[in-house]
Every structure is written in C-alpha cells, then in structure tokens.
mmCIF file with all atom_site columns, C-alpha atoms in Angstrom:
data_model
loop_
_atom_site.group_PDB
_atom_site.id
_atom_site.type_symbol
_atom_site.label_atom_id
_atom_site.label_alt_id
_atom_site.label_comp_id
_atom_site.label_asym_id
_atom_site.label_entity_id
_atom_site.label_seq_id
_atom_site.pdbx_PDB_ins_code
_atom_site.Cartn_x
_atom_site.Cartn_y
_atom_site.Cartn_z
_atom_site.occupancy
_atom_site.B_iso_or_equiv
_atom_site.pdbx_formal_charge
_atom_site.auth_seq_id
_atom_site.auth_comp_id
_atom_site.auth_asym_id
_atom_site.auth_atom_id
_atom_site.pdbx_PDB_model_num
ATOM 1   C CA . MET A 1 1   ? 41.309  -13.744 7.262   1.00 60.00 ? 149 MET A CA 1
ATOM 2   C CA . SER A 1 2   ? 39.198  -12.150 4.943   1.00 79.00 ? 150 SER A CA 1
ATOM 3   C CA . GLY A 1 3   ? 36.064  -10.114 5.942   1.00 82.00 ? 151 GLY A CA 1
ATOM 4   C CA . PRO A 1 4   ? 32.695  -10.589 4.211   1.00 83.00 ? 152 PRO A CA 1
ATOM 5   C CA . THR A 1 5   ? 32.653  -9.463  0.691   1.00 86.00 ? 153 THR A CA 1
ATOM 6   C CA . ALA A 1 6   ? 30.851  -6.972  -1.164  1.00 84.00 ? 154 ALA A CA 1
ATOM 7   C CA . ASP A 1 7   ? 28.551  -9.509  -2.345  1.00 84.00 ? 155 ASP A CA 1
ATOM 8   C CA . ASP A 1 8   ? 27.312  -10.975 0.832   1.00 85.00 ? 156 ASP A CA 1
ATOM 9   C CA . LEU A 1 9   ? 27.098  -7.651  2.654   1.00 89.00 ? 157 LEU A CA 1
ATOM 10  C CA . ASP A 1 10  ? 24.768  -6.845  -0.325  1.00 88.00 ? 158 ASP A CA 1
ATOM 11  C CA . LYS A 1 11  ? 22.552  -10.040 0.021   1.00 89.00 ? 159 LYS A CA 1
ATOM 12  C CA . ASP A 1 12  ? 22.511  -9.308  3.339   1.00 91.00 ? 160 ASP A CA 1
ATOM 13  C CA . GLN A 1 13  ? 20.495  -5.825  2.968   1.00 92.00 ? 161 GLN A CA 1
ATOM 14  C CA . LEU A 1 14  ? 18.995  -7.221  0.272   1.00 92.00 ? 162 LEU A CA 1
ATOM 15  C CA . ASP A 1 15  ? 17.721  -9.984  2.961   1.00 93.00 ? 163 ASP A CA 1
ATOM 16  C CA . GLN A 1 16  ? 16.725  -7.285  5.784   1.00 93.00 ? 164 GLN A CA 1
ATOM 17  C CA . LEU A 1 17  ? 15.183  -5.177  2.639   1.00 93.00 ? 165 LEU A CA 1
ATOM 18  C CA . HIS A 1 18  ? 12.703  -8.186  1.616   1.00 94.00 ? 166 HIS A CA 1
ATOM 19  C CA . ALA A 1 19  ? 11.856  -8.407  4.918   1.00 94.00 ? 167 ALA A CA 1
ATOM 20  C CA . ALA A 1 20  ? 10.583  -5.230  5.533   1.00 93.00 ? 168 ALA A CA 1
ATOM 21  C CA . THR A 1 21  ? 8.831   -4.864  2.060   1.00 93.00 ? 169 THR A CA 1
ATOM 22  C CA . LEU A 1 22  ? 7.398   -8.418  3.117   1.00 93.00 ? 170 LEU A CA 1
ATOM 23  C CA . LYS A 1 23  ? 6.068   -6.759  6.219   1.00 93.00 ? 171 LYS A CA 1
ATOM 24  C CA . ALA A 1 24  ? 4.784   -3.197  4.927   1.00 92.00 ? 172 ALA A CA 1
ATOM 25  C CA . SER A 1 25  ? 2.639   -5.400  1.962   1.00 92.00 ? 173 SER A CA 1
ATOM 26  C CA . GLU A 1 26  ? 2.157   -7.488  5.015   1.00 94.00 ? 174 GLU A CA 1
ATOM 27  C CA . ALA A 1 27  ? 0.285   -4.735  6.963   1.00 92.00 ? 175 ALA A CA 1
ATOM 28  C CA . CYS A 1 28  ? -1.263  -3.152  3.736   1.00 93.00 ? 176 CYS A CA 1
ATOM 29  C CA . LEU A 1 29  ? -3.378  -6.233  3.632   1.00 93.00 ? 177 LEU A CA 1
ATOM 30  C CA . GLU A 1 30  ? -4.206  -5.919  7.356   1.00 95.00 ? 178 GLU A CA 1
ATOM 31  C CA . LEU A 1 31  ? -5.272  -2.529  7.321   1.00 95.00 ? 179 LEU A CA 1
ATOM 32  C CA . LYS A 1 32  ? -8.088  -3.350  4.581   1.00 95.00 ? 180 LYS A CA 1
ATOM 33  C CA . LYS A 1 33  ? -9.190  -5.993  6.072   1.00 95.00 ? 181 LYS A CA 1
ATOM 34  C CA . LEU A 1 34  ? -9.366  -4.152  9.498   1.00 96.00 ? 182 LEU A CA 1
ATOM 35  C CA . CYS A 1 35  ? -10.900 -1.522  7.259   1.00 96.00 ? 183 CYS A CA 1
ATOM 36  C CA . ALA A 1 36  ? -14.059 -3.219  6.357   1.00 93.00 ? 184 ALA A CA 1
ATOM 37  C CA . LEU A 1 37  ? -14.264 -4.666  10.288  1.00 94.00 ? 185 LEU A CA 1
ATOM 38  C CA . ILE A 1 38  ? -14.713 -1.559  11.470  1.00 95.00 ? 186 ILE A CA 1
ATOM 39  C CA . LEU A 1 39  ? -17.287 -0.226  9.470   1.00 93.00 ? 187 LEU A CA 1
ATOM 40  C CA . VAL A 1 40  ? -19.505 -2.612  10.523  1.00 90.00 ? 188 VAL A CA 1
ATOM 41  C CA . PRO A 1 41  ? -19.423 -2.251  14.421  1.00 93.00 ? 189 PRO A CA 1
ATOM 42  C CA . VAL A 1 42  ? -19.014 1.823   13.307  1.00 91.00 ? 190 VAL A CA 1
ATOM 43  C CA . GLY A 1 43  ? -21.879 1.995   11.521  1.00 86.00 ? 191 GLY A CA 1
ATOM 44  C CA . THR A 1 44  ? -23.787 0.153   14.088  1.00 87.00 ? 192 THR A CA 1
ATOM 45  C CA . ILE A 1 45  ? -22.621 2.581   17.273  1.00 89.00 ? 193 ILE A CA 1
ATOM 46  C CA . ILE A 1 46  ? -23.922 5.423   15.492  1.00 86.00 ? 194 ILE A CA 1
ATOM 47  C CA . THR A 1 47  ? -27.315 4.018   14.282  1.00 82.00 ? 195 THR A CA 1
ATOM 48  C CA . SER A 1 48  ? -27.882 2.991   17.540  1.00 84.00 ? 196 SER A CA 1
ATOM 49  C CA . PHE A 1 49  ? -26.737 5.571   19.714  1.00 81.00 ? 197 PHE A CA 1
ATOM 50  C CA . GLY A 1 50  ? -29.590 7.706   17.368  1.00 73.00 ? 198 GLY A CA 1
ATOM 51  C CA . ASP A 1 51  ? -33.189 6.246   16.277  1.00 74.00 ? 199 ASP A CA 1
ATOM 52  C CA . LYS A 1 52  ? -32.722 3.200   15.299  1.00 74.00 ? 200 LYS A CA 1
ATOM 53  C CA . ARG A 1 53  ? -31.699 4.302   11.505  1.00 74.00 ? 201 ARG A CA 1
ATOM 54  C CA . PRO A 1 54  ? -29.434 5.690   9.303   1.00 77.00 ? 202 PRO A CA 1
ATOM 55  C CA . GLY A 1 55  ? -28.777 8.935   9.510   1.00 81.00 ? 203 GLY A CA 1
ATOM 56  C CA . PRO A 1 56  ? -26.413 11.565  7.813   1.00 85.00 ? 204 PRO A CA 1
ATOM 57  C CA . SER A 1 57  ? -24.203 10.528  11.079  1.00 86.00 ? 205 SER A CA 1
ATOM 58  C CA . LEU A 1 58  ? -23.876 7.343   9.874   1.00 88.00 ? 206 LEU A CA 1
ATOM 59  C CA . PHE A 1 59  ? -22.633 8.164   6.064   1.00 89.00 ? 207 PHE A CA 1
ATOM 60  C CA . LEU A 1 60  ? -20.253 10.372  6.963   1.00 91.00 ? 208 LEU A CA 1
ATOM 61  C CA . ALA A 1 61  ? -18.711 8.490   9.773   1.00 92.00 ? 209 ALA A CA 1
ATOM 62  C CA . SER A 1 62  ? -18.376 5.872   7.096   1.00 94.00 ? 210 SER A CA 1
ATOM 63  C CA . VAL A 1 63  ? -16.458 8.030   4.596   1.00 94.00 ? 211 VAL A CA 1
ATOM 64  C CA . LEU A 1 64  ? -14.197 9.383   7.975   1.00 95.00 ? 212 LEU A CA 1
ATOM 65  C CA . VAL A 1 65  ? -12.964 5.528   8.338   1.00 96.00 ? 213 VAL A CA 1
ATOM 66  C CA . ILE A 1 66  ? -12.477 5.200   4.632   1.00 96.00 ? 214 ILE A CA 1
ATOM 67  C CA . ILE A 1 67  ? -10.863 8.285   4.012   1.00 96.00 ? 215 ILE A CA 1
ATOM 68  C CA . ALA A 1 68  ? -8.716  7.491   7.912   1.00 96.00 ? 216 ALA A CA 1
ATOM 69  C CA . PHE A 1 69  ? -7.526  4.453   6.454   1.00 96.00 ? 217 PHE A CA 1
ATOM 70  C CA . TRP A 1 70  ? -6.963  5.165   2.957   1.00 96.00 ? 218 TRP A CA 1
ATOM 71  C CA . VAL A 1 71  ? -3.984  7.304   4.003   1.00 96.00 ? 219 VAL A CA 1
ATOM 72  C CA . ALA A 1 72  ? -2.476  4.939   6.445   1.00 95.00 ? 220 ALA A CA 1
ATOM 73  C CA . ASP A 1 73  ? -2.740  2.464   3.663   1.00 96.00 ? 221 ASP A CA 1
ATOM 74  C CA . SER A 1 74  ? -0.896  4.521   1.359   1.00 95.00 ? 222 SER A CA 1
ATOM 75  C CA . PHE A 1 75  ? 1.858   5.133   4.033   1.00 94.00 ? 223 PHE A CA 1
ATOM 76  C CA . SER A 1 76  ? 2.717   1.876   3.577   1.00 94.00 ? 224 SER A CA 1
ATOM 77  C CA . TYR A 1 77  ? 2.194   1.196   -0.224  1.00 93.00 ? 225 TYR A CA 1
ATOM 78  C CA . TYR A 1 78  ? 4.376   4.298   -0.316  1.00 94.00 ? 226 TYR A CA 1
ATOM 79  C CA . TYR A 1 79  ? 7.342   3.255   1.705   1.00 93.00 ? 227 TYR A CA 1
ATOM 80  C CA . GLN A 1 80  ? 6.245   -0.532  0.279   1.00 93.00 ? 228 GLN A CA 1
ATOM 81  C CA . ARG A 1 81  ? 7.611   1.029   -2.735  1.00 92.00 ? 229 ARG A CA 1
ATOM 82  C CA . LYS A 1 82  ? 10.538  3.158   -1.421  1.00 92.00 ? 230 LYS A CA 1
ATOM 83  C CA . LEU A 1 83  ? 12.051  -0.280  0.100   1.00 92.00 ? 231 LEU A CA 1
ATOM 84  C CA . ARG A 1 84  ? 11.643  -2.195  -3.359  1.00 91.00 ? 232 ARG A CA 1
ATOM 85  C CA . ALA A 1 85  ? 13.800  0.863   -4.823  1.00 91.00 ? 233 ALA A CA 1
ATOM 86  C CA . ALA A 1 86  ? 16.498  0.369   -2.736  1.00 90.00 ? 234 ALA A CA 1
ATOM 87  C CA . MET A 1 87  ? 16.412  -3.035  -3.644  1.00 92.00 ? 235 MET A CA 1
ATOM 88  C CA . THR A 1 88  ? 16.563  -1.864  -7.273  1.00 91.00 ? 236 THR A CA 1
ATOM 89  C CA . VAL A 1 89  ? 19.505  0.150   -6.631  1.00 90.00 ? 237 VAL A CA 1
ATOM 90  C CA . ILE A 1 90  ? 21.756  -2.502  -4.395  1.00 89.00 ? 238 ILE A CA 1
ATOM 91  C CA . TRP A 1 91  ? 20.708  -5.327  -7.613  1.00 89.00 ? 239 TRP A CA 1
ATOM 92  C CA . ARG A 1 92  ? 22.231  -3.229  -10.505 1.00 88.00 ? 240 ARG A CA 1
ATOM 93  C CA . ARG A 1 93  ? 25.570  -2.674  -8.213  1.00 86.00 ? 241 ARG A CA 1
ATOM 94  C CA . ARG A 1 94  ? 25.588  -6.370  -7.610  1.00 85.00 ? 242 ARG A CA 1
ATOM 95  C CA . ALA A 1 95  ? 24.818  -6.664  -10.846 1.00 83.00 ? 243 ALA A CA 1
ATOM 96  C CA . VAL A 1 96  ? 27.904  -4.746  -12.179 1.00 83.00 ? 244 VAL A CA 1
ATOM 97  C CA . ARG A 1 97  ? 29.913  -6.437  -9.868  1.00 79.00 ? 245 ARG A CA 1
ATOM 98  C CA . CYS A 1 98  ? 29.232  -9.578  -11.080 1.00 76.00 ? 246 CYS A CA 1
ATOM 99  C CA . THR A 1 99  ? 28.417  -9.403  -14.101 1.00 72.00 ? 247 THR A CA 1
ATOM 100 C CA . HIS A 1 100 ? 31.606  -9.833  -17.190 1.00 57.00 ? 248 HIS A CA 1
ATOM 101 C CA . PRO A 1 101 ? 31.446  -7.689  -19.998 1.00 57.00 ? 249 PRO A CA 1
ATOM 102 C CA . ALA A 1 102 ? 30.250  -9.357  -23.423 1.00 53.00 ? 250 ALA A CA 1
ATOM 103 C CA . PRO A 1 103 ? 32.433  -8.428  -26.535 1.00 57.00 ? 251 PRO A CA 1
ATOM 104 C CA . GLY A 1 104 ? 31.762  -4.930  -27.229 1.00 58.00 ? 252 GLY A CA 1
ATOM 105 C CA . SER A 1 105 ? 30.266  -3.067  -24.477 1.00 53.00 ? 253 SER A CA 1
ATOM 106 C CA . SER A 1 106 ? 32.074  -2.413  -21.141 1.00 56.00 ? 254 SER A CA 1
ATOM 107 C CA . GLN A 1 107 ? 31.604  -2.952  -17.709 1.00 52.00 ? 255 GLN A CA 1
ATOM 108 C CA . SER A 1 108 ? 29.916  -0.269  -16.985 1.00 53.00 ? 256 SER A CA 1
ATOM 109 C CA . ASP A 1 109 ? 26.799  -0.932  -18.675 1.00 53.00 ? 257 ASP A CA 1
ATOM 110 C CA . PRO A 1 110 ? 24.659  -2.657  -16.255 1.00 53.00 ? 258 PRO A CA 1
ATOM 111 C CA . PRO A 1 111 ? 21.845  -5.543  -17.363 1.00 54.00 ? 259 PRO A CA 1
ATOM 112 C CA . ALA A 1 112 ? 18.571  -4.378  -17.993 1.00 58.00 ? 260 ALA A CA 1
ATOM 113 C CA . ILE A 1 113 ? 16.977  -4.834  -14.016 1.00 60.00 ? 261 ILE A CA 1
ATOM 114 C CA . PRO A 1 114 ? 13.448  -3.871  -14.448 1.00 58.00 ? 262 PRO A CA 1
ATOM 115 C CA . THR A 1 115 ? 12.687  0.055   -12.412 1.00 61.00 ? 263 THR A CA 1
ATOM 116 C CA . SER A 1 116 ? 9.140   0.719   -10.368 1.00 60.00 ? 264 SER A CA 1
ATOM 117 C CA . GLY A 1 117 ? 8.633   3.863   -11.339 1.00 64.00 ? 265 GLY A CA 1
ATOM 118 C CA . ALA A 1 118 ? 9.190   7.055   -9.296  1.00 75.00 ? 266 ALA A CA 1
ATOM 119 C CA . VAL A 1 119 ? 7.228   6.535   -5.443  1.00 80.00 ? 267 VAL A CA 1
ATOM 120 C CA . THR A 1 120 ? 5.322   9.586   -5.221  1.00 88.00 ? 268 THR A CA 1
ATOM 121 C CA . ALA A 1 121 ? 3.191   10.505  -3.014  1.00 89.00 ? 269 ALA A CA 1
ATOM 122 C CA . TRP A 1 122 ? 0.427   10.678  -5.173  1.00 91.00 ? 270 TRP A CA 1
ATOM 123 C CA . ARG A 1 123 ? 1.146   7.488   -6.725  1.00 90.00 ? 271 ARG A CA 1
ATOM 124 C CA . ALA A 1 124 ? 1.014   5.752   -3.682  1.00 90.00 ? 272 ALA A CA 1
ATOM 125 C CA . ALA A 1 125 ? -2.629  7.332   -2.879  1.00 91.00 ? 273 ALA A CA 1
ATOM 126 C CA . PHE A 1 126 ? -3.793  6.215   -6.115  1.00 92.00 ? 274 PHE A CA 1
ATOM 127 C CA . ASN A 1 127 ? -2.733  3.209   -7.317  1.00 91.00 ? 275 ASN A CA 1
ATOM 128 C CA . ALA A 1 128 ? -4.030  -0.351  -8.357  1.00 92.00 ? 276 ALA A CA 1
ATOM 129 C CA . SER A 1 129 ? -4.377  -1.538  -4.788  1.00 90.00 ? 277 SER A CA 1
ATOM 130 C CA . MET A 1 130 ? -6.454  1.661   -3.242  1.00 94.00 ? 278 MET A CA 1
ATOM 131 C CA . ALA A 1 131 ? -9.376  0.705   -5.441  1.00 95.00 ? 279 ALA A CA 1
ATOM 132 C CA . TYR A 1 132 ? -11.116 -1.154  -3.021  1.00 95.00 ? 280 TYR A CA 1
ATOM 133 C CA . TYR A 1 133 ? -11.000 2.101   -0.761  1.00 96.00 ? 281 TYR A CA 1
ATOM 134 C CA . ALA A 1 134 ? -12.500 3.519   -4.041  1.00 95.00 ? 282 ALA A CA 1
ATOM 135 C CA . ILE A 1 135 ? -15.324 1.096   -4.315  1.00 95.00 ? 283 ILE A CA 1
ATOM 136 C CA . LEU A 1 136 ? -16.324 1.615   -0.483  1.00 95.00 ? 284 LEU A CA 1
ATOM 137 C CA . GLY A 1 137 ? -16.500 4.733   -0.347  1.00 95.00 ? 285 GLY A CA 1
ATOM 138 C CA . GLY A 1 138 ? -18.161 5.066   -3.699  1.00 95.00 ? 286 GLY A CA 1
ATOM 139 C CA . LEU A 1 139 ? -20.795 2.021   -2.232  1.00 93.00 ? 287 LEU A CA 1
ATOM 140 C CA . SER A 1 140 ? -21.292 4.538   1.425   1.00 93.00 ? 288 SER A CA 1
ATOM 141 C CA . ALA A 1 141 ? -21.734 7.469   -1.515  1.00 93.00 ? 289 ALA A CA 1
ATOM 142 C CA . LEU A 1 142 ? -24.638 5.377   -2.971  1.00 94.00 ? 290 LEU A CA 1
ATOM 143 C CA . ALA A 1 143 ? -26.021 3.961   -0.536  1.00 90.00 ? 291 ALA A CA 1
ATOM 144 C CA . ALA A 1 144 ? -26.204 8.007   0.873   1.00 91.00 ? 292 ALA A CA 1
ATOM 145 C CA . TRP A 1 145 ? -27.656 8.748   -2.051  1.00 92.00 ? 293 TRP A CA 1
ATOM 146 C CA . ALA A 1 146 ? -30.286 6.393   -1.934  1.00 91.00 ? 294 ALA A CA 1
ATOM 147 C CA . TYR A 1 147 ? -30.950 7.731   1.565   1.00 89.00 ? 295 TYR A CA 1
ATOM 148 C CA . ALA A 1 148 ? -31.100 11.375  0.891   1.00 90.00 ? 296 ALA A CA 1
ATOM 149 C CA . VAL A 1 149 ? -34.186 10.202  -1.765  1.00 90.00 ? 297 VAL A CA 1
ATOM 150 C CA . GLY A 1 150 ? -35.929 8.672   0.354   1.00 86.00 ? 298 GLY A CA 1
ATOM 151 C CA . TRP A 1 151 ? -35.077 4.500   -0.154  1.00 84.00 ? 299 TRP A CA 1
ATOM 152 C CA . LEU A 1 152 ? -33.701 3.909   3.152   1.00 73.00 ? 300 LEU A CA 1
ATOM 153 C CA . ASP A 1 153 ? -35.325 5.634   4.756   1.00 68.00 ? 301 ASP A CA 1
ATOM 154 C CA . GLY A 1 154 ? -37.772 2.478   6.440   1.00 54.00 ? 302 GLY A CA 1
#
C-alpha cells in the first residue's frame, strides 16, 4: 500500500494556501467597502451631536477612520503576499521534481517561476491597492482645507 506522493502533498498544500490567499484578498476588498460605508455614519453622528455643521472634529474623525482601515488592510495585504511567497516555494520545489533536465543542463536548474518580490510592512502599506485610502485621505484633507478657508462654513 503506497501513501500520497510528494506531488500530492504539495498539491494539497497549494490548494490550502490558495484558499487562504483568496480569503485574504476578499478581506482586503471588504475592508475597502466597509471603510466607505463607515465614513458616512461617522460624519452624520459627529455633525448631529454638534451644531449640525461641519467642524474640525468631523475631518479628524474621517482621517482616523481612514487610517484605521488602511492599517487593517495593510495587514491583510501583507499576509496575502506572505501566502503567495509560500506558494512560490512549493511551485519551485514541484517544478524541480517534475521537469526533466534538458541536454546540457542539470536537474538543479529550476524552471523560471515568477516571484512577487520581497514582502515588507512598508510595501504592504504603500502599494497600488492602498491608493484608495490615499484618495479618501486626500479628499478629506481637501474638505478640511475648504472648511478652513470658509468655503464649507454654510
């Protein structure tokens, strides 16, 4: 009776890592949607407890909400990239096992498998998918500036 092969075990591990990566990716999208959803009630609550007009606390609260979601999304993105890096290691291991060496090369030359680059906290916080939060923060800063110069003092 033979047990599972190394390829079978690698495939199972890749399937599990892929499922976890999809969950992390979904979490990133849900955090972005939740951030937009939370900004409106936060603004409404803050202005309703005040004099029904925008004020510095409104803009501060919106920036704090954006930063909180940006940090949470960065963590999710970081672990998503770590999972993909772990998958790349397994793909390379499988590729070395599954390929036959071409004439003139050795078995130790692994086939080219793309890499996703180093996973760092900085790269997780500042990448193209986090532009959403930068845009929201910029719009909030623009609104705060418009308030400060009197354009929103209606």
